[in-house]
């Protein structure tokens, strides 16, 4: 297992370099003046673009430009974002925690519900639970996210007033910004617990219920169908029939033999879903007024904020590379034969 992980880690730098080359190659379609915004640290420098072009060799061969840009990226300098009115690195640090918090809770619910319901549907093929999972999947995948989000808001906030949009209520937000609250991680639920402020924790949870429910209902549909299909294929294999013939309990056959071997496609889809959640769920963040990175990234692209869009692309690419690495490791954990390849 250690050798397998070491091989995957050895490939990581090459993949990362390939990603940066691809992103930088796309930047070459822009003029030097537009690319100069990547090297601006203060909006006052916008009046000195010719000097920046000369300073950072933007009129020299591409490989020289790439090396200078890569060194800047490695130092965490991604330029100035006009949409956020601050450096891109600071904007990412400010917007990403809201998306991360929403993504973590949503992914946990999606994974637990999707695997359980998909497994139960396969085990109870053509029975009531299977029909229920089919109905849930079809309705969840066919209903647009914003419609489901607006319906939830209309019922649970508009009618009952239970789960408001936003990230925090006004009182909690004023307390957090008042200087008494220390932001350890940027995740409100975790920071509230670390600060011992239970009322802020419950306030943050109350604001997360509807967006998490929206994403869970919409994205669980796909995972349920993949899990069900993979489980049905696994249940037809000879080793599962042999385990049943040996008299093993139904619980052991399903959990120890069948479900574990059906997890490969689920891991693949799960890693992509997680990256999609962490790269920003724009519609959900917009409807529920969450200051997430996806909402900021769309606004930056609409205003042609090149440094912000480039920084967003780098973050998304990095998350995708790490997710693929984690998926490879999980493949080896689930199926030991993969370690020998």
CSV table of C-alpha atoms in Angstrom, one decimal:
chain,number,residue,atom,x,y,z
A,1,UNK,CA,0.0,0.0,0.0
A,2,UNK,CA,2.8,2.4,0.9
A,3,UNK,CA,4.5,1.7,-2.5
A,4,UNK,CA,1.3,2.3,-4.3
A,5,UNK,CA,0.7,5.7,-2.6
A,6,UNK,CA,4.3,6.7,-3.2
A,7,UNK,CA,4.0,6.0,-6.9
A,8,UNK,CA,0.8,8.1,-7.1
A,9,UNK,CA,2.5,11.0,-5.1
A,10,UNK,CA,5.5,10.8,-7.5
A,11,UNK,CA,3.2,11.6,-10.4
A,12,UNK,CA,1.6,14.5,-8.6
A,13,UNK,CA,4.2,17.2,-9.5
A,14,UNK,CA,4.1,16.3,-13.2
A,15,UNK,CA,0.3,16.5,-13.2
A,16,UNK,CA,0.4,19.9,-11.4
A,17,UNK,CA,3.0,21.2,-13.9
A,18,UNK,CA,0.8,20.0,-16.8
A,19,UNK,CA,-2.2,21.8,-15.3
A,20,UNK,CA,-0.3,25.1,-15.0
A,21,UNK,CA,1.0,24.8,-18.5
A,22,UNK,CA,-2.5,24.3,-19.8
A,23,UNK,CA,-3.9,27.4,-17.9
A,24,UNK,CA,-0.9,29.5,-18.9
A,25,UNK,CA,-1.3,28.4,-22.6
A,26,UNK,CA,-4.9,29.7,-22.5
A,27,UNK,CA,-3.7,33.0,-21.1
A,28,UNK,CA,-1.6,33.5,-24.3
A,29,UNK,CA,-4.7,34.2,-26.2
A,30,UNK,CA,-4.9,37.5,-24.3
A,31,UNK,CA,-2.9,40.6,-25.1
A,32,UNK,CA,0.2,41.5,-23.0
A,33,UNK,CA,-1.7,44.4,-21.5
A,34,UNK,CA,-4.5,42.1,-20.3
A,35,UNK,CA,-2.0,39.6,-18.9
A,36,UNK,CA,-0.2,42.4,-17.1
A,37,UNK,CA,-3.2,42.5,-14.6
A,38,UNK,CA,-1.9,39.2,-13.2
A,39,UNK,CA,1.1,41.0,-11.8
A,40,UNK,CA,-0.7,44.0,-10.3
A,41,UNK,CA,-0.6,44.2,-6.5
A,42,UNK,CA,-2.4,47.5,-6.2
A,43,UNK,CA,-5.1,49.2,-8.4
A,44,UNK,CA,-2.8,52.3,-8.7
A,45,UNK,CA,-0.5,50.1,-10.9
A,46,UNK,CA,-3.2,50.0,-13.6
A,47,UNK,CA,-1.8,53.2,-14.9
A,48,UNK,CA,1.6,51.7,-15.4
A,49,UNK,CA,0.9,48.7,-17.6
A,50,UNK,CA,3.8,49.3,-20.1
A,51,UNK,CA,6.2,49.3,-17.2
A,52,UNK,CA,4.7,46.0,-15.9
A,53,UNK,CA,5.0,44.4,-19.3
A,54,UNK,CA,8.7,45.2,-19.5
A,55,UNK,CA,9.3,44.3,-15.8
A,56,UNK,CA,7.7,40.8,-16.1
A,57,UNK,CA,9.0,40.0,-19.6
A,58,UNK,CA,5.5,39.8,-21.1
A,59,UNK,CA,6.9,40.7,-24.5
A,60,UNK,CA,9.6,38.0,-24.4
A,61,UNK,CA,9.3,34.3,-25.4
A,62,UNK,CA,6.6,32.2,-23.8
A,63,UNK,CA,8.8,29.9,-21.8
A,64,UNK,CA,10.4,32.9,-20.0
A,65,UNK,CA,6.9,34.3,-19.3
A,66,UNK,CA,5.8,30.9,-18.0
A,67,UNK,CA,8.7,30.6,-15.6
A,68,UNK,CA,8.1,34.1,-14.2
A,69,UNK,CA,4.3,33.5,-13.8
A,70,UNK,CA,4.9,30.1,-12.1
A,71,UNK,CA,7.3,31.6,-9.6
A,72,UNK,CA,4.7,34.2,-8.7
A,73,UNK,CA,2.0,31.5,-8.3
A,74,UNK,CA,4.2,29.4,-6.1
A,75,UNK,CA,4.7,32.4,-3.8
A,76,UNK,CA,0.9,32.8,-3.5
A,77,UNK,CA,0.8,36.0,-5.6
A,78,UNK,CA,-2.2,35.7,-8.0
A,79,UNK,CA,-2.6,39.4,-8.8
A,80,UNK,CA,-5.3,42.0,-7.9
A,81,UNK,CA,-9.1,41.3,-8.2
A,82,UNK,CA,-11.1,44.2,-9.3
A,83,UNK,CA,-14.4,42.5,-8.4
A,84,UNK,CA,-13.3,41.7,-4.9
A,85,UNK,CA,-11.2,44.9,-4.5
A,86,UNK,CA,-8.4,42.9,-2.9
A,87,UNK,CA,-5.6,40.5,-3.9
A,88,UNK,CA,-6.9,37.3,-5.5
A,89,UNK,CA,-5.3,35.1,-2.8
A,90,UNK,CA,-7.1,37.1,-0.1
A,91,UNK,CA,-10.4,36.9,-2.0
A,92,UNK,CA,-10.0,33.1,-2.3
A,93,UNK,CA,-9.3,32.8,1.4
A,94,UNK,CA,-12.4,34.9,2.1
A,95,UNK,CA,-14.9,33.2,-0.2
A,96,UNK,CA,-13.7,29.6,0.0
A,97,UNK,CA,-14.7,28.8,3.6
A,98,UNK,CA,-18.4,29.3,2.9
A,99,UNK,CA,-18.3,27.0,-0.1
A,100,UNK,CA,-16.2,24.4,1.8
A,101,UNK,CA,-18.6,24.4,4.7
A,102,UNK,CA,-21.6,23.9,2.5
A,103,UNK,CA,-19.8,21.3,0.4
A,104,UNK,CA,-18.7,19.2,3.4
A,105,UNK,CA,-22.1,18.9,5.0
A,106,UNK,CA,-23.8,18.4,1.6
A,107,UNK,CA,-21.3,15.7,0.5
A,108,UNK,CA,-21.7,13.8,3.8
A,109,UNK,CA,-25.5,13.7,3.3
A,110,UNK,CA,-25.2,12.8,-0.4
A,111,UNK,CA,-22.7,10.0,0.3
A,112,UNK,CA,-24.6,8.5,3.2
A,113,UNK,CA,-28.1,8.7,1.6
A,114,UNK,CA,-26.9,7.8,-1.9
A,115,UNK,CA,-25.0,4.6,-0.9
A,116,UNK,CA,-27.6,3.5,1.6
A,117,UNK,CA,-30.6,4.0,-0.8
A,118,UNK,CA,-28.7,2.6,-3.8
A,119,UNK,CA,-27.7,-0.5,-1.9
A,120,UNK,CA,-31.2,-1.0,-0.5
A,121,UNK,CA,-32.7,-0.5,-4.0
A,122,UNK,CA,-30.4,-3.2,-5.5
A,123,UNK,CA,-31.1,-5.7,-2.7
A,124,UNK,CA,-34.8,-5.1,-2.9
A,125,UNK,CA,-35.0,-5.0,-6.7
A,126,UNK,CA,-38.5,-4.3,-8.1
A,127,UNK,CA,-39.9,-3.9,-4.6
A,128,UNK,CA,-41.4,-0.8,-2.9
A,129,UNK,CA,-38.0,0.5,-1.8
A,130,UNK,CA,-36.6,0.2,-5.3
A,131,UNK,CA,-39.5,2.0,-6.8
A,132,UNK,CA,-39.1,4.7,-4.1
A,133,UNK,CA,-35.4,5.2,-5.0
A,134,UNK,CA,-36.3,5.3,-8.7
A,135,UNK,CA,-38.9,8.0,-8.0
A,136,UNK,CA,-36.4,10.0,-5.9
A,137,UNK,CA,-33.7,9.8,-8.5
A,138,UNK,CA,-36.0,10.8,-11.4
A,139,UNK,CA,-37.6,13.7,-9.6
A,140,UNK,CA,-34.3,14.9,-8.1
A,141,UNK,CA,-32.5,14.9,-11.4
A,142,UNK,CA,-35.4,16.4,-13.4
A,143,UNK,CA,-36.2,19.3,-11.1
A,144,UNK,CA,-33.8,22.2,-11.7
A,145,UNK,CA,-31.8,23.3,-8.6
A,146,UNK,CA,-33.1,26.8,-8.5
A,147,UNK,CA,-36.7,25.6,-8.6
A,148,UNK,CA,-36.2,23.2,-5.7
A,149,UNK,CA,-34.3,25.9,-3.8
A,150,UNK,CA,-37.0,28.5,-4.3
A,151,UNK,CA,-39.7,26.0,-3.3
A,152,UNK,CA,-37.8,25.2,-0.1
A,153,UNK,CA,-37.4,28.9,0.7
A,154,UNK,CA,-41.0,29.6,0.0
A,155,UNK,CA,-42.3,26.9,2.3
A,156,UNK,CA,-39.7,26.7,5.2
A,157,UNK,CA,-38.7,30.4,5.3
A,158,UNK,CA,-41.5,32.3,3.6
A,159,UNK,CA,-44.3,30.4,5.4
A,160,UNK,CA,-42.8,29.0,8.6
A,161,UNK,CA,-39.8,31.4,9.0
A,162,UNK,CA,-37.6,28.5,10.1
A,163,UNK,CA,-34.5,28.5,7.9
A,164,UNK,CA,-33.5,31.9,6.6
A,165,UNK,CA,-31.0,32.5,3.7
A,166,UNK,CA,-27.6,34.0,4.2
A,167,UNK,CA,-24.8,32.6,6.3
A,168,UNK,CA,-25.7,34.1,9.7
A,169,UNK,CA,-28.4,36.2,11.2
A,170,UNK,CA,-27.7,39.9,11.9
A,171,UNK,CA,-27.0,39.5,15.6
A,172,UNK,CA,-24.6,36.6,15.0
A,173,UNK,CA,-22.9,38.4,12.2
A,174,UNK,CA,-22.4,41.5,14.3
A,175,UNK,CA,-20.9,39.4,17.1
A,176,UNK,CA,-18.6,37.6,14.7
A,177,UNK,CA,-17.3,40.8,13.3
A,178,UNK,CA,-17.1,42.5,16.7
A,179,UNK,CA,-13.6,41.3,17.5
A,180,UNK,CA,-14.6,38.9,20.3
A,181,UNK,CA,-14.9,36.0,17.9
A,182,UNK,CA,-11.7,34.3,16.7
A,183,UNK,CA,-11.9,32.8,13.2
A,184,UNK,CA,-9.7,29.7,13.4
A,185,UNK,CA,-10.9,28.0,10.2
A,186,UNK,CA,-13.4,30.3,8.5
A,187,UNK,CA,-16.1,27.6,8.9
A,188,UNK,CA,-18.8,29.1,11.0
A,189,UNK,CA,-20.0,25.9,12.6
A,190,UNK,CA,-16.5,24.8,13.6
A,191,UNK,CA,-15.3,28.2,14.7
A,192,UNK,CA,-18.4,28.7,16.8
A,193,UNK,CA,-17.7,25.4,18.7
A,194,UNK,CA,-14.0,26.4,19.1
A,195,UNK,CA,-15.1,29.7,20.6
A,196,UNK,CA,-17.7,28.1,22.8
A,197,UNK,CA,-20.5,30.0,21.2
A,198,UNK,CA,-23.3,27.4,20.9
A,199,UNK,CA,-25.9,30.0,19.8
A,200,UNK,CA,-23.8,31.0,16.8
A,201,UNK,CA,-23.3,27.3,16.0
A,202,UNK,CA,-27.1,26.7,15.9
A,203,UNK,CA,-27.6,29.9,14.0
A,204,UNK,CA,-25.1,28.8,11.3
A,205,UNK,CA,-26.7,25.3,11.1
A,206,UNK,CA,-30.1,26.9,10.7
A,207,UNK,CA,-28.8,28.8,7.7
A,208,UNK,CA,-27.2,25.7,6.2
A,209,UNK,CA,-30.3,23.4,6.3
A,210,UNK,CA,-32.0,24.5,3.1
A,211,UNK,CA,-28.9,24.8,0.8
A,212,UNK,CA,-27.7,21.4,2.1
A,213,UNK,CA,-31.1,19.9,1.5
A,214,UNK,CA,-31.2,21.4,-2.0
A,215,UNK,CA,-27.9,19.9,-3.0
A,216,UNK,CA,-28.5,16.6,-1.3
A,217,UNK,CA,-31.8,16.0,-3.1
A,218,UNK,CA,-30.4,17.1,-6.5
A,219,UNK,CA,-27.1,15.2,-6.4
A,220,UNK,CA,-28.1,12.1,-4.5
A,221,UNK,CA,-30.2,11.1,-7.5
A,222,UNK,CA,-27.1,10.4,-9.6
A,223,UNK,CA,-25.3,8.5,-6.8
A,224,UNK,CA,-28.3,6.3,-6.1
A,225,UNK,CA,-28.6,5.1,-9.7
A,226,UNK,CA,-24.8,4.4,-10.0
A,227,UNK,CA,-24.7,2.6,-6.6
A,228,UNK,CA,-27.8,0.5,-7.5
A,229,UNK,CA,-26.4,-0.4,-10.9
A,230,UNK,CA,-23.0,-1.4,-9.5
A,231,UNK,CA,-24.6,-3.4,-6.7
A,232,UNK,CA,-26.9,-5.3,-9.0
A,233,UNK,CA,-23.9,-6.3,-11.1
A,234,UNK,CA,-22.0,-7.4,-8.1
A,235,UNK,CA,-24.8,-9.4,-6.6
A,236,UNK,CA,-24.9,-11.5,-9.8
A,237,UNK,CA,-21.2,-12.5,-9.4
A,238,UNK,CA,-20.1,-16.1,-8.5
A,239,UNK,CA,-18.3,-15.1,-5.2
A,240,UNK,CA,-21.5,-13.5,-3.8
A,241,UNK,CA,-23.5,-16.7,-4.7
A,242,UNK,CA,-20.8,-18.8,-3.1
A,243,UNK,CA,-20.9,-16.7,0.1
A,244,UNK,CA,-24.7,-17.1,0.3
A,245,UNK,CA,-24.4,-20.8,-0.4
A,246,UNK,CA,-21.9,-21.1,2.5
A,247,UNK,CA,-24.7,-19.9,4.8
A,248,UNK,CA,-23.3,-16.5,5.6
A,249,UNK,CA,-25.8,-14.0,7.0
A,250,UNK,CA,-27.5,-11.6,4.6
A,251,UNK,CA,-25.9,-8.7,6.4
A,252,UNK,CA,-22.3,-10.1,6.0
A,253,UNK,CA,-22.9,-10.9,2.3
A,254,UNK,CA,-24.1,-7.4,1.5
A,255,UNK,CA,-21.8,-5.3,3.6
A,256,UNK,CA,-18.5,-7.3,3.5
A,257,UNK,CA,-18.6,-8.9,0.1
A,258,UNK,CA,-21.0,-7.1,-2.2
A,259,UNK,CA,-21.0,-3.5,-1.3
A,260,UNK,CA,-17.3,-3.1,-0.9
A,261,UNK,CA,-16.6,-4.5,-4.4
A,262,UNK,CA,-19.4,-2.3,-5.9
A,263,UNK,CA,-17.7,0.9,-4.6
A,264,UNK,CA,-15.3,1.6,-7.5
A,265,UNK,CA,-17.7,3.6,-9.7
A,266,UNK,CA,-19.2,5.2,-6.6
A,267,UNK,CA,-15.7,6.4,-5.5
A,268,UNK,CA,-15.1,7.8,-9.0
A,269,UNK,CA,-18.4,9.7,-9.1
A,270,UNK,CA,-18.1,10.8,-5.4
A,271,UNK,CA,-14.7,12.4,-6.1
A,272,UNK,CA,-16.1,14.4,-9.0
A,273,UNK,CA,-19.2,15.4,-7.0
A,274,UNK,CA,-16.9,16.6,-4.1
A,275,UNK,CA,-14.8,18.7,-6.5
A,276,UNK,CA,-17.9,20.1,-8.0
A,277,UNK,CA,-19.2,21.1,-4.6
A,278,UNK,CA,-15.9,22.7,-3.5
A,279,UNK,CA,-15.5,24.6,-6.8
A,280,UNK,CA,-18.7,26.4,-6.1
A,281,UNK,CA,-22.4,25.7,-6.6
A,282,UNK,CA,-23.3,29.0,-8.1
A,283,UNK,CA,-27.1,28.7,-8.3
A,284,UNK,CA,-27.4,27.4,-4.7
A,285,UNK,CA,-25.1,30.1,-3.4
A,286,UNK,CA,-27.0,32.8,-5.3
A,287,UNK,CA,-30.5,31.7,-4.2
A,288,UNK,CA,-29.5,31.4,-0.6
A,289,UNK,CA,-27.2,34.5,-0.6
A,290,UNK,CA,-24.1,32.6,0.5
A,291,UNK,CA,-20.7,34.4,-0.1
A,292,UNK,CA,-19.1,31.4,-1.8
A,293,UNK,CA,-16.3,31.1,-4.3
A,294,UNK,CA,-18.5,29.9,-7.1
A,295,UNK,CA,-20.7,33.0,-6.9
A,296,UNK,CA,-17.6,35.2,-6.8
A,297,UNK,CA,-16.0,33.3,-9.7
A,298,UNK,CA,-19.1,33.9,-12.0
A,299,UNK,CA,-19.2,37.5,-11.1
A,300,UNK,CA,-15.4,37.8,-11.9
A,301,UNK,CA,-15.8,36.1,-15.3
A,302,UNK,CA,-18.7,38.4,-16.2
A,303,UNK,CA,-16.6,41.5,-15.5
A,304,UNK,CA,-13.5,39.9,-17.3
A,305,UNK,CA,-11.5,40.0,-14.0
A,306,UNK,CA,-8.6,38.0,-15.5
A,307,UNK,CA,-6.5,37.5,-12.3
A,308,UNK,CA,-9.7,36.3,-10.4
A,309,UNK,CA,-10.7,33.9,-13.1
A,310,UNK,CA,-7.1,32.5,-13.3
A,311,UNK,CA,-7.0,32.1,-9.6
A,312,UNK,CA,-10.3,30.3,-9.6
A,313,UNK,CA,-9.1,28.0,-12.4
A,314,UNK,CA,-6.0,27.2,-10.4
A,315,UNK,CA,-8.0,26.4,-7.3
A,316,UNK,CA,-10.4,24.2,-9.2
A,317,UNK,CA,-7.6,22.3,-11.0
A,318,UNK,CA,-5.7,21.8,-7.7
A,319,UNK,CA,-8.9,20.3,-6.1
A,320,UNK,CA,-9.4,18.1,-9.1
A,321,UNK,CA,-5.8,16.7,-8.9
A,322,UNK,CA,-6.1,16.1,-5.2
A,323,UNK,CA,-9.5,14.4,-5.6
A,324,UNK,CA,-8.1,12.1,-8.2
A,325,UNK,CA,-5.3,11.2,-5.9
A,326,UNK,CA,-7.7,10.4,-3.0
A,327,UNK,CA,-9.8,8.4,-5.4
A,328,UNK,CA,-6.8,6.3,-6.5
A,329,UNK,CA,-5.9,5.6,-2.8
A,330,UNK,CA,-9.5,4.6,-2.1
A,331,UNK,CA,-9.5,2.3,-5.1
A,332,UNK,CA,-6.6,0.5,-3.6
A,333,UNK,CA,-8.2,0.3,-0.1
A,334,UNK,CA,-11.4,-1.1,-1.6
A,335,UNK,CA,-9.8,-3.5,-4.1
A,336,UNK,CA,-6.3,-4.7,-3.1
A,337,UNK,CA,-5.6,-6.0,-6.6
A,338,UNK,CA,-5.3,-2.4,-7.8
A,339,UNK,CA,-2.1,-1.9,-5.7
A,340,UNK,CA,-0.3,-4.4,-8.0
A,341,UNK,CA,-1.0,-2.5,-11.2
